Short mmCIF file of C-alpha atoms and ligand atoms in Angstrom, two decimals:
data_model
loop_
_atom_site.label_atom_id
_atom_site.label_comp_id
_atom_site.label_asym_id
_atom_site.label_seq_id
_atom_site.Cartn_x
_atom_site.Cartn_y
_atom_site.Cartn_z
CA MET A 1 87.54 199.52 -71.72
CA LEU A 2 86.34 201.73 -68.75
CA ALA A 3 86.79 205.00 -70.78
CA SER A 4 84.61 203.56 -73.78
CA CYS A 5 81.84 202.62 -71.20
CA SER A 6 81.94 205.53 -69.27
CA LYS A 7 79.54 207.88 -71.17
CA ASN A 8 76.88 205.26 -70.63
CA PHE A 9 77.72 204.90 -66.96
CA GLU A 10 76.84 208.68 -66.75
CA GLU A 11 73.28 207.74 -67.81
CA LEU A 12 73.06 205.09 -65.23
CA GLN A 13 74.33 207.06 -62.52
CA LYS A 14 72.15 209.69 -63.56
CA PHE A 15 68.90 207.68 -63.25
CA LEU A 16 70.24 206.29 -59.72
CA LYS A 17 71.20 209.76 -58.67
CA TYR A 18 74.24 208.40 -57.41
CA GLN A 19 77.53 209.36 -58.61
CA PHE A 20 80.32 206.34 -58.00
CA LYS A 21 83.50 207.72 -56.33
CA ASP A 22 84.92 204.28 -57.40
CA GLN A 23 84.02 203.55 -60.87
CA GLY A 24 85.80 200.24 -60.84
CA LEU A 25 82.92 199.10 -58.21
CA LEU A 26 80.24 199.99 -60.70
CA LEU A 27 82.26 198.12 -63.48
CA GLN A 28 82.35 195.01 -61.33
CA ALA A 29 78.78 195.06 -60.57
CA LEU A 30 77.95 194.98 -64.45
CA THR A 31 80.54 192.56 -65.29
CA HIS A 32 79.59 188.83 -65.90
CA LYS A 33 82.06 186.23 -65.37
CA SER A 34 82.29 185.23 -68.96
CA TYR A 35 83.56 188.96 -69.61
CA ALA A 36 85.61 189.07 -66.30
CA GLY A 37 87.72 186.00 -67.39
CA GLU A 38 88.58 187.46 -70.60
CA HIS A 39 89.46 190.88 -69.44
CA GLY A 40 91.12 189.95 -66.09
CA LEU A 41 88.32 191.76 -64.10
CA LYS A 42 86.35 190.90 -61.13
CA SER A 43 82.70 189.75 -61.64
CA TYR A 44 79.36 190.63 -59.95
CA GLU A 45 78.90 187.30 -57.93
CA THR A 46 80.28 188.31 -54.68
CA LEU A 47 78.62 191.89 -54.79
CA GLU A 48 75.12 190.00 -55.58
CA PHE A 49 75.58 187.81 -52.59
CA LEU A 50 75.68 191.03 -50.43
CA GLY A 51 73.18 193.13 -52.70
CA ASP A 52 70.58 190.31 -52.18
CA SER A 53 70.87 190.87 -48.39
CA LEU A 54 70.73 194.52 -48.44
CA ILE A 55 67.56 194.67 -50.80
CA ASN A 56 65.76 192.27 -48.48
CA PHE A 57 66.52 194.58 -45.73
CA PHE A 58 65.32 197.64 -47.49
CA VAL A 59 62.17 196.27 -48.41
CA VAL A 60 61.51 194.71 -45.07
CA ASP A 61 62.14 198.13 -43.36
CA LEU A 62 60.00 199.72 -46.06
CA LEU A 63 57.05 197.41 -45.64
CA THR A 64 57.18 197.29 -41.82
CA SER A 65 57.01 201.23 -41.45
CA GLN A 66 54.52 201.76 -44.24
CA PHE A 67 52.22 198.99 -43.19
CA PRO A 68 52.66 198.66 -39.31
CA SER A 69 49.19 196.76 -39.09
CA ALA A 70 49.76 194.23 -41.64
CA SER A 71 50.14 190.62 -40.57
CA GLU A 72 53.35 188.64 -40.36
CA GLY A 73 52.06 186.48 -43.08
CA ASP A 74 51.09 189.37 -45.35
CA LEU A 75 54.58 191.08 -44.81
CA ALA A 76 56.00 187.66 -45.74
CA MET A 77 53.93 187.60 -48.83
CA MET A 78 54.64 191.08 -49.99
CA LYS A 79 58.54 190.70 -49.25
CA SER A 80 58.59 187.51 -51.37
CA TYR A 81 56.96 189.55 -54.04
CA PHE A 82 59.11 192.65 -54.08
CA VAL A 83 62.41 190.63 -53.62
CA SER A 84 61.37 188.13 -56.39
CA GLU A 85 63.57 187.73 -59.53
CA GLU A 86 60.60 188.90 -61.67
CA TYR A 87 60.22 192.33 -59.45
CA LEU A 88 63.85 193.13 -59.44
CA CYS A 89 64.41 192.20 -63.03
CA GLU A 90 61.25 194.71 -63.78
CA LEU A 91 63.17 197.40 -61.76
CA ALA A 92 66.22 196.80 -63.57
CA GLU A 93 64.54 197.12 -67.09
CA GLU A 94 63.06 200.43 -65.83
CA MET A 95 66.77 201.69 -65.77
CA LEU A 96 67.88 199.96 -69.10
CA LEU A 97 70.22 197.84 -67.16
CA ASP A 98 70.30 195.24 -69.71
CA GLN A 99 72.37 197.59 -72.07
CA TYR A 100 75.15 198.17 -69.42
CA VAL A 101 75.84 194.54 -68.73
CA LEU A 102 79.20 193.22 -69.89
CA MET A 103 79.25 189.69 -71.52
CA ALA A 104 81.91 187.91 -73.46
CA GLY A 105 80.57 187.81 -77.13
CA LYS A 106 77.42 189.82 -76.28
CA LYS A 107 76.34 191.57 -79.18
CA ARG A 108 72.63 192.67 -78.06
CA SER A 109 71.06 193.19 -74.63
CA ASN A 110 68.56 190.40 -75.47
CA HIS A 111 71.44 187.93 -74.44
CA VAL A 112 70.82 189.02 -70.61
CA SER A 113 68.16 186.91 -68.99
CA ALA A 114 65.80 187.96 -66.49
CA SER A 115 67.70 185.98 -63.61
CA LEU A 116 71.15 187.41 -64.59
CA LEU A 117 69.40 190.98 -64.72
CA ALA A 118 67.93 190.78 -61.35
CA ASP A 119 71.34 189.41 -59.97
CA ILE A 120 73.07 192.56 -61.77
CA PHE A 121 70.46 194.55 -60.08
CA GLU A 122 71.33 193.14 -56.61
CA ALA A 123 75.16 193.55 -57.09
CA LEU A 124 74.52 197.26 -58.17
CA TRP A 125 73.11 197.98 -54.94
CA ALA A 126 76.12 196.21 -52.96
CA ALA A 127 78.34 198.49 -55.29
CA ILE A 128 76.64 201.54 -53.98
CA TYR A 129 76.83 200.43 -50.45
CA LEU A 130 80.58 199.83 -50.52
CA ASP A 131 81.30 203.03 -52.80
CA CYS A 132 79.62 205.28 -50.11
CA GLY A 133 81.76 203.91 -47.34
CA LYS A 134 79.03 201.23 -46.15
CA SER A 135 76.40 203.65 -44.95
CA VAL A 136 73.36 201.49 -44.83
CA ASP A 137 71.26 204.70 -44.17
CA LYS A 138 72.55 206.52 -47.15
CA VAL A 139 71.84 203.49 -49.40
CA LYS A 140 68.41 202.54 -47.99
CA GLU A 141 67.46 206.46 -48.29
CA LEU A 142 68.50 206.18 -52.29
CA PHE A 143 66.57 203.03 -52.74
CA THR A 144 63.45 204.32 -51.05
CA SER A 145 63.59 207.58 -52.88
CA LEU A 146 63.86 205.58 -56.15
CA TYR A 147 61.22 202.84 -55.16
CA GLY A 148 59.51 203.38 -52.10
CA GLU A 149 56.16 204.83 -53.58
CA LYS A 150 56.18 202.54 -56.46
CA ILE A 151 56.32 199.49 -53.84
CA VAL A 152 53.81 200.91 -51.47
CA GLN A 153 51.36 201.58 -54.39
CA ALA A 154 51.86 197.87 -55.66
CA VAL A 155 50.84 197.00 -52.31
CA GLN A 156 47.80 199.19 -52.20
CA ARG A 157 46.71 197.52 -55.49
CA ARG A 158 47.15 194.11 -53.82
CA GLU A 159 49.75 193.47 -56.75
CA TYR A 160 51.79 191.02 -54.49
CA LYS A 161 48.74 188.69 -54.23
CA ARG A 162 49.49 186.75 -57.35
CA ASP A 163 49.15 183.23 -58.21
CA TYR A 164 50.73 180.96 -55.61
CA LYS A 165 52.25 178.27 -57.57
CA THR A 166 54.35 180.91 -59.24
CA LEU A 167 55.11 182.76 -55.74
CA LEU A 168 56.01 179.31 -54.49
CA GLN A 169 58.43 178.26 -57.12
CA GLU A 170 60.27 181.53 -56.98
CA GLU A 171 60.68 181.25 -53.43
CA THR A 172 62.02 177.50 -53.95
CA GLN A 173 64.48 178.25 -56.74
CA ARG A 174 65.82 181.30 -54.79
CA ARG A 175 66.42 179.11 -51.71
CA TRP A 176 67.38 175.89 -53.05
CA LYS A 177 67.25 176.06 -57.01
CA GLU A 178 64.69 173.42 -56.66
CA ARG A 179 60.91 173.29 -57.86
CA PRO A 180 57.93 172.05 -55.64
CA LEU A 181 56.46 168.68 -56.67
CA TYR A 182 52.62 168.32 -57.33
CA ARG A 183 50.94 165.06 -56.88
CA VAL A 184 47.15 164.23 -57.02
CA VAL A 185 46.27 162.31 -54.07
CA SER A 186 42.87 161.47 -54.69
CA ILE A 187 39.89 162.17 -56.90
CA GLU A 188 36.44 162.04 -55.46
CA GLY A 189 32.88 162.56 -56.39
CA PRO A 190 30.92 162.01 -59.57
CA HIS A 191 32.02 163.09 -62.87
CA HIS A 192 30.02 166.36 -62.78
CA SER A 193 31.47 167.48 -59.42
CA ARG A 194 34.88 166.23 -58.91
CA LEU A 195 36.68 167.00 -55.73
CA PHE A 196 40.59 166.80 -56.44
CA GLU A 197 43.04 166.40 -53.71
CA VAL A 198 46.49 167.45 -54.37
CA GLU A 199 49.55 167.44 -52.58
CA CYS A 200 52.55 169.77 -52.82
CA SER A 201 55.77 169.11 -51.35
CA ILE A 202 59.43 170.22 -51.24
CA ARG A 203 62.24 169.25 -49.05
CA GLU A 204 60.65 168.71 -45.48
CA PHE A 205 57.78 170.95 -46.42
CA ARG A 206 54.34 169.33 -47.47
CA ALA A 207 50.74 170.29 -47.58
CA THR A 208 47.48 168.92 -49.03
CA ALA A 209 44.44 170.83 -50.50
CA LYS A 210 41.27 169.99 -51.98
CA GLY A 211 39.58 171.94 -55.03
CA ARG A 212 37.07 171.43 -57.56
CA SER A 213 39.73 171.49 -60.14
CA LYS A 214 43.26 169.85 -60.21
CA LYS A 215 44.70 173.74 -60.78
CA SER A 216 42.57 175.25 -57.78
CA ALA A 217 43.71 172.30 -55.44
CA GLN A 218 47.30 172.87 -56.63
CA GLN A 219 47.12 176.67 -55.76
CA MET A 220 45.83 176.17 -52.31
CA ALA A 221 48.41 173.49 -51.74
CA ALA A 222 51.00 175.94 -53.02
CA LYS A 223 49.79 178.76 -50.62
CA ARG A 224 49.97 176.41 -47.57
CA VAL A 225 53.56 175.06 -48.68
CA LEU A 226 54.66 178.69 -49.28
CA GLU A 227 53.29 179.82 -45.71
CA LEU A 228 55.10 176.77 -43.98
CA ILE A 229 58.56 177.90 -45.79
CA LEU A 230 58.10 181.58 -44.94
CA SER A 231 57.19 181.07 -41.31
CA SER A 232 59.94 178.33 -40.69
CA GLY A 233 62.38 181.42 -40.59
CA GLY A 234 65.69 182.06 -42.51
MN1 MN B 1 70.04 187.10 -56.85
#
C-alpha cells in the first residue's frame, strides 16, 4: 500500500517543502477511518485534534505579530475566518490534498467532503510536528512560509469580514456541532417602512437586533452573538 502511494506522496511533500522521516505519520494523516479499519491502519482523528490547536496557534501568532494594533475583536474575527473549515479547505485544495485521502471504496476525489478535507489538512500539520521532533518553531516557520503572505493579504483585502450568519454558524458548528436559532421578536411600523427585531441564540448566548429587513436584523444579531462567544474565552 505504502509503496503504491509513495510517488504521489513525493509530490505532496515537495509542495510542503517537507520530507517526512516517518512516512507512516504522513500516511496516518491521510487515512480515513473507513480505510484504516479495512487495512489495519491508524486514522487521522487524533492527529486532527492536535493539528487543530497547532493551526490556531500559528494563525494567532501570525496575526498578532503582523497586525499589532488590531483590536482584540478584529483579531478574533480574523482568526475565526482563517481557521474556518471553508478557509482550511481552500488551502487543502491548493495542494490537491483530496487526491491523497485514503477512503474505503473511494474511486474519485469528489467523495471527499469539505469538512473532511479541512480535518485532513489539520492532521497533516500535526504529522509534520510529530515527525520533526515536536519543534513548534520549525513547523510554524514552514506554515508561515507557505501561508503567511496569503493570510496577510487576505486581511488587507478585508476578506475575513464576511457575512456574520455564516461566520457564526461555522464557529458554533466547530465548537458544539450545533446551529444558532433565529426568531423574529417583533415587527413594527407601517408596511413601507417595517422594522424587524430578530433574536439570535445558541446555548447561553443570546442577542437581539433591529433592521429594515429580516435579513439585515439577522446579520446584526449574528454579529452580536459571535462577539459574545469569541469574547467568552475558550
Ligand atoms: Mn477539524
